[in-house]
Amino acid sequence: MKRRHFLVTTLLSSGLIIIDQLSTQAASIPDFSNSPFTLGVASGDPQSDRVIIWTRLAPFPLEGGGMPNIRVPVQWKVAKDAKMSEIVGQGTVIATPELGHSVHVDVTQLEANHVYWYQFQVGNYKSAIARTKTLPNPNASVDKVQFAFASCQDWQNGYYVAHKHLADEDLDFVVFLGDYIYERSRDNNAVRQHQGEDCLTLEDYRNRYAQYKSDPNLQASHHRFPWIMTWDDHEVDNNYANLTAEDDQTIEQFKKRRKAAYQAYYEHTPIRVSFQPREDITLYRSFDLGNLGKLMVLDTRQYRSDQPCGDGAKPRCQEAMSETMTLLGTAQEQWLQSQLSDSSASWNIIAQQIMMAQYNLDPRPQQGLFNMDQWDGYVQSRRRLLNFLDDNKISNPVVITGDIHSSWVNNLKLDFDDPRSPTVATEFVATSISSEFPQQYVAAVNLARIANPHVKFFEGTKHGYVRSTLTSESLKSDYRVVSSILDPDASIETLQSFVVKNGQPGV
Ligand code: FE
Ligand code: CA
């Protein structure tokens, strides 16, 4: 395998010096007093011939990383076996202070649908050896794809027992649907506490990611499977919308904050984007799962109109019904439509953040109370998408969702207010890894079930993830829940399973 850059190597008295041909700045290995691999490693965005492998050098993770302000050469290798003896690719990449000494290597020329193992090394320090897997060839005939999806891992609310069990599953990949970190400050009553105040600067966000990524269960889950990730609000600020903060920050202040948060996200995730430090990152993208499926990953935060009707749970004002309200932005909406039109896969899976099904929280006849942060606040955006699926006879559309910290199964209807209206797609909402869904919300949702017959399942007290098995006949979703998030040794079980049959939308 070719190195990405031609490297000239010379040995000087201080140690190994590598000169990167693309930039004449020297890179060298500092004297570490602690392993730089405290944050583990990760892989992600698999394709049939490539996968991103990631790490970040951080000998003192909660103190800005603790790296000297120099460029550091990082060696990487990829092998066919867990002992790293049958090497299929290796090279050196430069970790720079500008990107927090994070590295992303796009390892190419791999075989489709294959398990690989990878490892990083700096000086005498070696990272953990981790496992990853490529996707099948886009047109290959595939019998089965297995994946899990998860979201919302509030550090302060509990332990990542769900990740411990997730790492034991037999999966091709994990989809993470947002709220990887929470930006807020310390809660002194929490079972485990955030370090630092509300995240506002690049250093704040770096330290917060470092704290989260120090968790051995989270690392285990990354070390076992490639992840396909998108973000929601808490990677920046609760319920932000495009450049509008939730609280009293001005647009100019929030621009700086969002830029810092987006950069920290890039620095800590195995995503394939051509990153330039700037105000936006294009995160929506798609993955072919052989002829069986296509996975389209959305970003419902970066381009959305500000929540209508003052956000929160409200009766719908005029604004919520307006055609000018957008959740995806014009470019992403057009991209999604063309991805769906071009797809020849049996299953078309839309991975996104917020609940798509309507949910009327007011059970009284002719009344309405809707969560304005969800698709319920962007009624025409949802109508356009569901009509598009129906008009174009898109094959088996399935939506997978996070954000709401509770488990749901929803039949997505052309008209949610008419139970006889056709079901055009199915939505599976995974509960949180650890984030809280308050008891009063559980009671409110249960009270309103009667006004929402398209909702086939709701459970609001448990934590975990959803494991999905895709075949040409069906998509089966197992709601995997842990017995407690306050007990690091808690067990896991399947709460309930749901099946969508090929050609029959709805569960
Ligand atoms: Fe959340
Ligand atoms: Ca959220």
Short mmCIF file of C-alpha atoms and ligand atoms in Angstrom, two decimals:
data_model
loop_
_atom_site.label_atom_id
_atom_site.label_comp_id
_atom_site.label_asym_id
_atom_site.label_seq_id
_atom_site.Cartn_x
_atom_site.Cartn_y
_atom_site.Cartn_z
CA MET A 1 0.00 0.00 0.00
CA LYS A 2 1.27 3.46 -0.89
CA ARG A 3 2.01 5.99 1.79
CA ARG A 4 -0.12 9.08 1.55
CA HIS A 5 2.90 11.33 1.57
CA PHE A 6 6.45 10.65 0.55
CA LEU A 7 8.49 10.80 3.72
CA VAL A 8 12.14 11.62 4.14
CA THR A 9 13.46 10.14 7.34
CA THR A 10 16.60 11.18 9.10
CA LEU A 11 17.90 10.42 12.51
CA LEU A 12 19.10 13.33 14.59
CA SER A 13 20.54 13.25 18.08
CA SER A 14 17.16 14.08 19.63
CA GLY A 15 15.47 11.08 18.03
CA LEU A 16 13.54 10.30 14.92
CA ILE A 17 12.80 13.28 12.67
CA ILE A 18 10.45 12.97 9.75
CA ILE A 19 10.08 15.57 7.06
CA ASP A 20 6.74 15.68 5.35
CA GLN A 21 7.26 16.59 1.71
CA LEU A 22 4.02 18.58 1.58
CA SER A 23 5.19 20.85 4.33
CA THR A 24 8.73 21.52 5.34
CA GLN A 25 7.91 21.70 9.04
CA ALA A 26 9.69 18.95 10.93
CA ALA A 27 7.78 16.45 12.99
CA SER A 28 9.26 14.76 16.01
CA ILE A 29 8.38 12.47 18.85
CA PRO A 30 8.19 14.13 22.27
CA ASP A 31 9.25 12.46 25.52
CA PHE A 32 5.97 11.14 26.86
CA SER A 33 5.58 10.71 30.61
CA ASN A 34 2.30 8.91 30.04
CA SER A 35 0.78 6.88 27.19
CA PRO A 36 -0.64 9.18 24.49
CA PHE A 37 -3.39 6.63 23.71
CA THR A 38 -5.70 7.37 26.67
CA LEU A 39 -8.72 7.96 24.39
CA GLY A 40 -8.53 4.62 22.63
CA VAL A 41 -8.90 4.25 18.88
CA ALA A 42 -11.89 4.05 16.57
CA SER A 43 -12.88 3.22 13.02
CA GLY A 44 -15.76 4.45 10.97
CA ASP A 45 -17.47 5.30 7.69
CA PRO A 46 -16.75 1.89 6.17
CA GLN A 47 -17.12 1.42 2.42
CA SER A 48 -16.50 -1.77 0.47
CA ASP A 49 -12.81 -0.91 -0.08
CA ARG A 50 -11.95 1.49 2.74
CA VAL A 51 -12.46 2.55 6.30
CA ILE A 52 -11.37 5.51 8.41
CA ILE A 53 -9.16 4.71 11.40
CA TRP A 54 -8.81 7.32 14.11
CA THR A 55 -6.94 8.22 17.24
CA ARG A 56 -5.95 11.33 19.15
CA LEU A 57 -2.74 11.72 21.13
CA ALA A 58 -3.66 12.91 24.63
CA PRO A 59 -1.31 11.86 27.44
CA PHE A 60 -3.23 14.16 29.82
CA PRO A 61 -6.72 14.05 28.33
CA LEU A 62 -8.53 16.41 30.68
CA GLU A 63 -5.92 19.15 30.41
CA GLY A 64 -6.27 19.97 26.73
CA GLY A 65 -4.53 16.71 25.83
CA GLY A 66 -1.15 17.53 27.36
CA MET A 67 0.76 17.48 24.07
CA PRO A 68 3.63 19.85 23.25
CA ASN A 69 2.93 22.34 20.48
CA ILE A 70 4.68 20.30 17.78
CA ARG A 71 3.87 18.03 14.85
CA VAL A 72 4.17 14.36 15.73
CA PRO A 73 4.52 11.38 13.36
CA VAL A 74 2.07 8.58 14.12
CA GLN A 75 2.55 5.13 12.59
CA TRP A 76 -0.46 3.03 11.72
CA LYS A 77 -0.95 -0.46 10.43
CA VAL A 78 -3.84 -2.64 9.34
CA ALA A 79 -3.77 -6.43 9.40
CA LYS A 80 -5.96 -9.39 8.58
CA ASP A 81 -5.50 -10.90 12.04
CA ALA A 82 -5.77 -9.78 15.65
CA LYS A 83 -2.08 -10.52 16.26
CA MET A 84 -1.18 -7.97 13.57
CA SER A 85 1.03 -10.46 11.71
CA GLU A 86 -0.55 -10.36 8.24
CA ILE A 87 -0.16 -6.65 7.46
CA VAL A 88 -2.14 -5.29 4.51
CA GLY A 89 -1.40 -1.60 4.94
CA GLN A 90 0.78 0.73 6.95
CA GLY A 91 2.09 4.26 6.95
CA THR A 92 2.84 7.38 8.89
CA VAL A 93 0.52 10.30 9.41
CA ILE A 94 1.33 13.63 11.06
CA ALA A 95 -0.65 14.65 14.15
CA THR A 96 -0.82 18.43 14.33
CA PRO A 97 -1.52 20.76 17.27
CA GLU A 98 -4.09 22.59 15.07
CA LEU A 99 -6.32 19.49 15.14
CA GLY A 100 -5.63 18.57 18.77
CA HIS A 101 -3.17 15.85 17.63
CA SER A 102 -6.04 13.81 16.24
CA VAL A 103 -5.43 11.67 13.15
CA HIS A 104 -7.77 10.23 10.54
CA VAL A 105 -6.38 7.72 8.06
CA ASP A 106 -8.55 6.63 5.15
CA VAL A 107 -7.24 3.09 4.69
CA THR A 108 -7.95 2.06 1.09
CA GLN A 109 -7.54 -0.99 -1.16
CA LEU A 110 -9.23 -3.28 1.34
CA GLU A 111 -11.39 -6.28 0.49
CA ALA A 112 -15.16 -6.00 0.68
CA ASN A 113 -17.10 -7.43 3.63
CA HIS A 114 -13.89 -8.28 5.49
CA VAL A 115 -12.80 -8.03 9.11
CA TYR A 116 -9.53 -6.17 9.73
CA TRP A 117 -7.51 -5.15 12.76
CA TYR A 118 -5.58 -1.93 13.24
CA GLN A 119 -3.14 -0.27 15.60
CA PHE A 120 -1.31 3.04 16.01
CA GLN A 121 2.17 3.64 17.40
CA VAL A 122 4.15 6.69 18.50
CA GLY A 123 7.73 6.10 19.61
CA ASN A 124 7.56 3.12 21.96
CA TYR A 125 3.89 3.59 22.76
CA LYS A 126 1.39 1.33 21.02
CA SER A 127 -2.37 1.76 21.01
CA ALA A 128 -4.85 -1.01 21.62
CA ILE A 129 -5.38 -3.36 18.68
CA ALA A 130 -8.93 -2.84 17.44
CA ARG A 131 -11.23 -4.59 15.01
CA THR A 132 -13.14 -3.16 12.07
CA LYS A 133 -15.02 -4.36 9.01
CA THR A 134 -15.62 -3.16 5.47
CA LEU A 135 -19.04 -3.13 3.82
CA PRO A 136 -20.02 -5.52 1.02
CA ASN A 137 -19.60 -4.41 -2.61
CA PRO A 138 -22.43 -2.05 -3.55
CA ASN A 139 -24.06 -4.49 -5.97
CA ALA A 140 -23.12 -7.72 -4.23
CA SER A 141 -25.90 -10.07 -3.33
CA VAL A 142 -25.95 -10.05 0.48
CA ASP A 143 -27.96 -12.41 2.71
CA LYS A 144 -27.82 -10.48 5.94
CA VAL A 145 -26.64 -7.20 7.44
CA GLN A 146 -26.62 -6.67 11.20
CA PHE A 147 -26.19 -3.33 12.87
CA ALA A 148 -27.11 -1.53 16.06
CA PHE A 149 -28.14 2.07 16.56
CA ALA A 150 -27.75 4.16 19.67
CA SER A 151 -27.73 7.76 20.88
CA CYS A 152 -27.60 10.07 23.89
CA GLN A 153 -24.91 9.13 26.36
CA ASP A 154 -25.14 11.70 29.14
CA TRP A 155 -22.09 10.94 31.28
CA GLN A 156 -23.68 12.38 34.39
CA ASN A 157 -26.82 10.24 34.34
CA GLY A 158 -25.26 6.79 34.48
CA TYR A 159 -22.69 4.25 33.36
CA TYR A 160 -22.19 3.01 29.80
CA VAL A 161 -23.26 -0.56 30.61
CA ALA A 162 -25.12 -0.59 27.29
CA HIS A 163 -21.80 -0.11 25.45
CA LYS A 164 -20.28 -3.02 27.35
CA HIS A 165 -23.02 -5.29 26.01
CA LEU A 166 -23.04 -3.64 22.57
CA ALA A 167 -19.38 -4.64 22.22
CA ASP A 168 -20.42 -8.28 22.67
CA GLU A 169 -22.92 -8.26 19.82
CA ASP A 170 -22.28 -9.72 16.38
CA LEU A 171 -22.60 -6.65 14.14
CA ASP A 172 -21.34 -5.26 10.86
CA PHE A 173 -21.39 -1.67 12.16
CA VAL A 174 -22.88 0.70 14.74
CA VAL A 175 -24.88 3.80 13.84
CA PHE A 176 -24.68 6.59 16.40
CA LEU A 177 -27.47 9.15 16.08
CA GLY A 178 -26.22 12.03 18.19
CA ASP A 179 -25.71 13.46 21.67
CA TYR A 180 -22.31 11.77 21.93
CA ILE A 181 -21.45 14.37 24.58
CA TYR A 182 -23.52 16.79 26.63
CA GLU A 183 -22.24 20.35 26.69
CA ARG A 184 -23.64 21.40 30.05
CA SER A 185 -21.73 22.01 33.27
CA ARG A 186 -21.39 19.85 36.36
CA ASP A 187 -24.38 18.50 38.27
CA ASN A 188 -23.17 17.92 41.80
CA ASN A 189 -25.90 15.34 42.47
CA ALA A 190 -25.02 13.25 39.42
CA VAL A 191 -23.83 9.66 39.71
CA ARG A 192 -20.64 10.72 37.91
CA GLN A 193 -19.80 14.31 37.16
CA HIS A 194 -18.67 16.43 34.26
CA GLN A 195 -15.36 18.18 34.60
CA GLY A 196 -15.48 21.85 33.74
CA GLU A 197 -18.23 24.37 33.05
CA ASP A 198 -20.60 24.69 30.07
CA CYS A 199 -18.61 24.02 26.89
CA LEU A 200 -18.01 27.23 24.92
CA THR A 201 -14.45 27.08 23.57
CA LEU A 202 -12.50 24.51 21.55
CA GLU A 203 -10.55 23.56 24.66
CA ASP A 204 -13.79 23.06 26.67
CA TYR A 205 -15.22 20.74 24.02
CA ARG A 206 -11.92 18.85 23.64
CA ASN A 207 -11.82 18.20 27.38
CA ARG A 208 -15.45 17.07 27.40
CA TYR A 209 -14.88 14.59 24.55
CA ALA A 210 -11.73 13.41 26.31
CA GLN A 211 -13.68 12.74 29.49
CA TYR A 212 -16.37 10.79 27.64
CA LYS A 213 -13.86 8.87 25.56
CA SER A 214 -11.94 7.81 28.68
CA ASP A 215 -14.79 5.38 29.43
CA PRO A 216 -13.59 1.77 28.90
CA ASN A 217 -17.04 0.53 27.81
CA LEU A 218 -17.34 3.24 25.17
CA GLN A 219 -13.81 2.44 24.00
CA ALA A 220 -14.70 -1.28 23.84
CA SER A 221 -17.64 -0.55 21.59
CA HIS A 222 -15.45 1.53 19.27
CA HIS A 223 -12.71 -1.11 19.34
CA ARG A 224 -15.10 -3.81 18.15
CA PHE A 225 -17.05 -2.23 15.27
CA PRO A 226 -16.81 0.59 12.75
CA TRP A 227 -19.20 3.41 13.63
CA ILE A 228 -21.28 5.54 11.29
CA MET A 229 -21.98 8.75 13.19
CA THR A 230 -24.04 11.86 13.03
CA TRP A 231 -24.64 14.57 15.59
CA ASP A 232 -27.65 16.09 17.30
CA ASP A 233 -27.89 19.21 19.45
CA HIS A 234 -25.79 18.46 22.55
CA GLU A 235 -22.56 18.20 20.59
CA VAL A 236 -22.97 22.01 20.50
CA ASP A 237 -25.88 23.39 22.55
CA ASN A 238 -29.28 22.06 23.64
CA ASN A 239 -31.93 22.54 20.91
CA TYR A 240 -29.79 24.89 18.80
CA ALA A 241 -31.00 25.49 15.26
CA ASN A 242 -28.43 26.37 12.61
CA LEU A 243 -26.84 29.57 14.01
CA THR A 244 -29.44 30.20 16.70
CA ALA A 245 -28.39 29.22 20.22
CA GLU A 246 -30.89 27.98 22.75
CA ASP A 247 -30.09 30.72 25.27
CA ASP A 248 -28.97 34.32 25.09
CA GLN A 249 -25.86 34.02 22.91
CA THR A 250 -25.82 36.32 19.89
CA ILE A 251 -25.41 34.86 16.41
CA GLU A 252 -21.81 36.13 16.31
CA GLN A 253 -20.99 34.49 19.66
CA PHE A 254 -22.75 31.31 18.66
CA LYS A 255 -20.92 31.16 15.31
CA LYS A 256 -17.63 30.92 17.20
CA ARG A 257 -19.01 28.40 19.63
CA ARG A 258 -20.48 26.17 16.92
CA LYS A 259 -17.25 26.31 14.94
CA ALA A 260 -15.30 25.17 18.01
CA ALA A 261 -17.82 22.42 18.73
CA TYR A 262 -17.80 21.16 15.13
CA GLN A 263 -14.02 21.06 15.09
CA ALA A 264 -13.94 19.11 18.38
CA TYR A 265 -16.51 16.71 16.93
CA TYR A 266 -14.29 16.10 13.91
CA GLU A 267 -11.24 15.66 16.13
CA HIS A 268 -12.93 12.90 18.15
CA THR A 269 -14.91 10.91 15.59
CA PRO A 270 -13.91 8.51 12.79
CA ILE A 271 -15.82 10.40 10.08
CA ARG A 272 -14.77 10.82 6.46
CA VAL A 273 -15.04 14.51 5.76
CA SER A 274 -12.52 16.84 4.20
CA PHE A 275 -12.15 19.01 7.24
CA GLN A 276 -11.11 22.62 7.12
CA PRO A 277 -11.59 24.61 10.31
CA ARG A 278 -14.56 26.71 9.32
CA GLU A 279 -18.16 27.33 10.27
CA ASP A 280 -19.77 24.22 8.76
CA ILE A 281 -19.18 20.52 8.12
CA THR A 282 -21.11 18.53 5.52
CA LEU A 283 -22.10 15.48 7.55
CA TYR A 284 -24.96 14.01 5.51
CA ARG A 285 -23.79 11.04 3.46
CA SER A 286 -24.82 7.54 2.37
CA PHE A 287 -23.62 3.93 2.55
CA ASP A 288 -24.48 0.96 0.32
CA LEU A 289 -25.11 -2.33 2.12
CA GLY A 290 -24.76 -4.53 -0.94
CA ASN A 291 -28.01 -4.94 -2.85
CA LEU A 292 -29.84 -5.34 0.45
CA GLY A 293 -29.82 -1.83 1.78
CA LYS A 294 -28.87 1.79 1.48
CA LEU A 295 -28.22 3.85 4.60
CA MET A 296 -28.70 7.61 4.32
CA VAL A 297 -27.37 9.62 7.27
CA LEU A 298 -28.94 13.03 7.88
CA ASP A 299 -28.05 16.21 9.75
CA THR A 300 -31.21 17.82 11.11
CA ARG A 301 -29.41 20.51 13.17
CA GLN A 302 -27.06 22.47 10.97
CA TYR A 303 -29.50 23.79 8.36
CA ARG A 304 -32.85 23.90 10.14
CA SER A 305 -35.07 26.91 10.65
CA ASP A 306 -35.35 28.01 14.27
CA GLN A 307 -37.98 25.98 16.15
CA PRO A 308 -41.44 27.48 15.55
CA CYS A 309 -43.96 28.71 18.10
CA GLY A 310 -41.23 29.40 20.68
CA ASP A 311 -39.96 25.76 20.86
CA GLY A 312 -41.06 23.35 23.60
CA ALA A 313 -44.37 21.45 23.62
CA LYS A 314 -46.97 23.79 22.09
CA PRO A 315 -50.19 23.88 20.14
CA ARG A 316 -49.24 24.42 16.49
CA CYS A 317 -49.02 28.06 15.52
CA GLN A 318 -49.07 29.22 11.85
CA GLU A 319 -45.27 29.06 11.68
CA ALA A 320 -45.17 25.29 12.29
CA MET A 321 -47.34 24.80 9.20
CA SER A 322 -45.35 27.19 7.00
CA GLU A 323 -43.77 25.98 3.75
CA THR A 324 -40.75 28.15 4.47
CA MET A 325 -39.83 26.17 7.60
CA THR A 326 -37.09 23.65 6.81
CA LEU A 327 -35.49 20.89 8.83
CA LEU A 328 -32.90 19.67 6.32
CA GLY A 329 -32.21 22.81 4.30
CA THR A 330 -32.77 22.86 0.54
CA ALA A 331 -29.48 21.25 -0.51
CA GLN A 332 -29.76 18.30 1.87
CA GLU A 333 -33.42 17.76 1.05
CA GLN A 334 -32.59 17.58 -2.67
CA TRP A 335 -29.64 15.30 -1.95
CA LEU A 336 -31.88 12.94 0.04
CA GLN A 337 -34.48 12.82 -2.72
CA SER A 338 -31.87 11.98 -5.34
CA GLN A 339 -30.29 9.33 -3.08
CA LEU A 340 -33.71 7.72 -2.66
CA SER A 341 -34.56 7.97 -6.38
CA ASP A 342 -31.21 6.46 -7.41
CA SER A 343 -31.38 3.60 -4.93
CA SER A 344 -31.81 0.06 -6.21
CA ALA A 345 -31.57 -1.46 -2.72
CA SER A 346 -34.39 -3.48 -1.13
CA TRP A 347 -34.30 -1.44 2.08
CA ASN A 348 -33.82 2.32 2.28
CA ILE A 349 -32.82 3.29 5.79
CA ILE A 350 -32.81 6.92 6.83
CA ALA A 351 -30.65 7.45 9.93
CA GLN A 352 -31.48 10.71 11.67
CA GLN A 353 -31.89 12.39 15.02
CA ILE A 354 -35.37 13.51 16.01
CA MET A 355 -38.69 11.67 16.02
CA MET A 356 -40.41 11.81 12.64
CA ALA A 357 -43.83 10.47 13.62
CA GLN A 358 -46.43 12.93 14.79
CA TYR A 359 -47.12 12.71 18.50
CA ASN A 360 -49.99 14.71 19.89
CA LEU A 361 -49.44 15.09 23.63
CA ASP A 362 -52.97 16.36 24.21
CA PRO A 363 -55.39 13.41 24.35
CA ARG A 364 -58.53 15.58 24.20
CA PRO A 365 -60.43 15.54 20.90
CA GLN A 366 -59.60 18.39 18.49
CA GLN A 367 -56.70 19.59 20.66
CA GLY A 368 -53.02 19.58 19.82
CA LEU A 369 -49.77 19.76 21.75
CA PHE A 370 -46.59 18.99 19.80
CA ASN A 371 -42.84 18.94 20.41
CA MET A 372 -41.58 21.81 18.24
CA ASP A 373 -37.98 20.50 18.20
CA GLN A 374 -39.07 17.31 16.38
CA TRP A 375 -40.45 16.86 12.84
CA ASP A 376 -43.76 17.91 14.45
CA GLY A 377 -42.48 21.50 14.35
CA TYR A 378 -41.63 21.20 10.64
CA VAL A 379 -44.85 19.80 9.28
CA GLN A 380 -44.29 20.64 5.58
CA SER A 381 -40.74 19.22 5.60
CA ARG A 382 -42.17 15.93 6.86
CA ARG A 383 -45.09 16.01 4.44
CA ARG A 384 -42.71 16.55 1.50
CA LEU A 385 -40.54 13.60 2.54
CA LEU A 386 -43.38 11.15 3.25
CA ASN A 387 -45.16 12.13 0.03
CA PHE A 388 -41.91 11.70 -1.87
CA LEU A 389 -41.51 8.15 -0.49
CA ASP A 390 -45.07 7.34 -1.51
CA ASP A 391 -45.11 9.08 -4.92
CA ASN A 392 -41.85 7.48 -6.00
CA LYS A 393 -42.63 4.05 -4.56
CA ILE A 394 -39.32 4.00 -2.69
CA SER A 395 -38.56 0.41 -1.71
CA ASN A 396 -39.07 -0.34 2.01
CA PRO A 397 -38.30 3.00 3.65
CA VAL A 398 -37.30 2.72 7.31
CA VAL A 399 -36.36 5.61 9.61
CA ILE A 400 -34.04 5.11 12.59
CA THR A 401 -34.06 7.77 15.27
CA GLY A 402 -32.48 8.88 18.56
CA ASP A 403 -32.82 12.06 20.67
CA ILE A 404 -35.83 11.30 22.83
CA HIS A 405 -34.29 8.93 25.43
CA SER A 406 -37.13 6.44 25.16
CA SER A 407 -38.14 3.50 22.92
CA TRP A 408 -40.76 3.89 20.20
CA VAL A 409 -42.04 2.05 17.14
CA ASN A 410 -44.12 4.18 14.79
CA ASN A 411 -45.96 3.66 11.55
CA LEU A 412 -45.35 6.76 9.44
CA LYS A 413 -48.54 7.85 7.71
CA LEU A 414 -49.36 10.25 4.93
CA ASP A 415 -51.96 11.78 7.25
CA PHE A 416 -51.35 11.10 10.92
CA ASP A 417 -54.78 12.45 11.84
CA ASP A 418 -56.52 9.80 9.75
CA PRO A 419 -56.00 6.22 11.00
CA ARG A 420 -57.11 4.90 7.57
CA SER A 421 -54.40 6.89 5.79
CA PRO A 422 -51.69 4.67 4.23
CA THR A 423 -48.57 3.78 6.17
CA VAL A 424 -45.61 4.69 3.93
CA ALA A 425 -42.64 3.91 6.19
CA THR A 426 -41.68 2.52 9.59
CA GLU A 427 -39.80 4.35 12.33
CA PHE A 428 -37.71 2.72 15.05
CA VAL A 429 -36.64 5.04 17.86
CA ALA A 430 -33.87 3.75 20.11
CA THR A 431 -33.74 4.73 23.75
CA SER A 432 -30.66 6.42 25.20
CA ILE A 433 -27.43 4.76 26.24
CA SER A 434 -27.68 6.68 29.54
CA SER A 435 -29.57 9.98 29.20
CA GLU A 436 -32.68 10.59 31.27
CA PHE A 437 -36.35 10.62 30.20
CA PRO A 438 -38.12 12.13 33.24
CA GLN A 439 -41.01 10.19 34.83
CA GLN A 440 -43.52 12.99 34.21
CA TYR A 441 -42.81 12.70 30.46
CA VAL A 442 -43.47 8.95 30.58
CA ALA A 443 -46.82 9.64 32.22
CA ALA A 444 -47.69 12.36 29.68
CA VAL A 445 -46.84 10.13 26.70
CA ASN A 446 -48.82 7.20 28.12
CA LEU A 447 -51.86 9.41 28.72
CA ALA A 448 -51.83 10.55 25.09
CA ARG A 449 -51.43 7.13 23.45
CA ILE A 450 -55.13 7.09 22.55
CA ALA A 451 -54.68 10.15 20.30
CA ASN A 452 -51.80 8.48 18.43
CA PRO A 453 -52.82 5.04 17.15
CA HIS A 454 -49.92 4.96 14.63
CA VAL A 455 -47.54 4.61 17.61
CA LYS A 456 -47.22 0.84 18.09
CA PHE A 457 -44.82 0.76 21.03
CA PHE A 458 -43.53 3.11 23.69
CA GLU A 459 -41.32 2.47 26.72
CA GLY A 460 -39.86 5.34 28.68
CA THR A 461 -37.87 4.00 31.62
CA LYS A 462 -35.15 1.82 30.10
CA HIS A 463 -31.76 2.37 28.49
CA GLY A 464 -29.92 0.52 25.76
CA TYR A 465 -29.89 0.37 21.97
CA VAL A 466 -31.64 -1.30 19.06
CA ARG A 467 -30.11 -4.23 17.18
CA SER A 468 -31.42 -4.67 13.64
CA THR A 469 -31.13 -7.63 11.32
CA LEU A 470 -31.72 -6.99 7.65
CA THR A 471 -32.50 -9.78 5.16
CA SER A 472 -34.33 -9.78 1.85
CA GLU A 473 -37.47 -10.95 3.66
CA SER A 474 -37.57 -8.60 6.61
CA LEU A 475 -36.03 -6.07 8.93
CA LYS A 476 -36.12 -7.19 12.55
CA SER A 477 -35.41 -4.75 15.37
CA ASP A 478 -34.61 -6.02 18.86
CA TYR A 479 -34.98 -3.47 21.65
CA ARG A 480 -31.98 -4.33 23.84
CA VAL A 481 -32.21 -2.83 27.32
CA VAL A 482 -29.97 -2.97 30.39
CA SER A 483 -31.27 -3.77 33.87
CA SER A 484 -29.73 -0.57 35.34
CA ILE A 485 -27.39 2.28 34.36
CA LEU A 486 -26.36 2.78 37.99
CA ASP A 487 -24.83 -0.70 38.27
CA PRO A 488 -21.68 -1.20 36.17
CA ASP A 489 -22.36 -4.95 36.15
CA ALA A 490 -25.98 -4.69 34.97
CA SER A 491 -27.28 -7.33 32.56
CA ILE A 492 -28.97 -6.93 29.18
CA GLU A 493 -32.09 -8.45 27.67
CA THR A 494 -34.33 -8.05 24.64
CA LEU A 495 -37.39 -6.14 25.80
CA GLN A 496 -39.36 -6.72 22.61
CA SER A 497 -38.73 -7.36 18.89
CA PHE A 498 -40.51 -5.91 15.88
CA VAL A 499 -40.53 -7.01 12.26
CA VAL A 500 -41.16 -5.13 9.04
CA LYS A 501 -41.82 -7.43 6.10
CA ASN A 502 -40.46 -6.69 2.64
CA GLY A 503 -43.12 -4.83 0.66
CA GLN A 504 -45.33 -4.12 3.68
CA PRO A 505 -44.63 -0.79 5.40
CA GLY A 506 -45.37 -0.71 9.13
CA VAL A 507 -44.62 -3.24 11.87
FE FE B 1 -30.10 13.38 24.10
CA CA B 2 -31.00 15.73 21.40
#
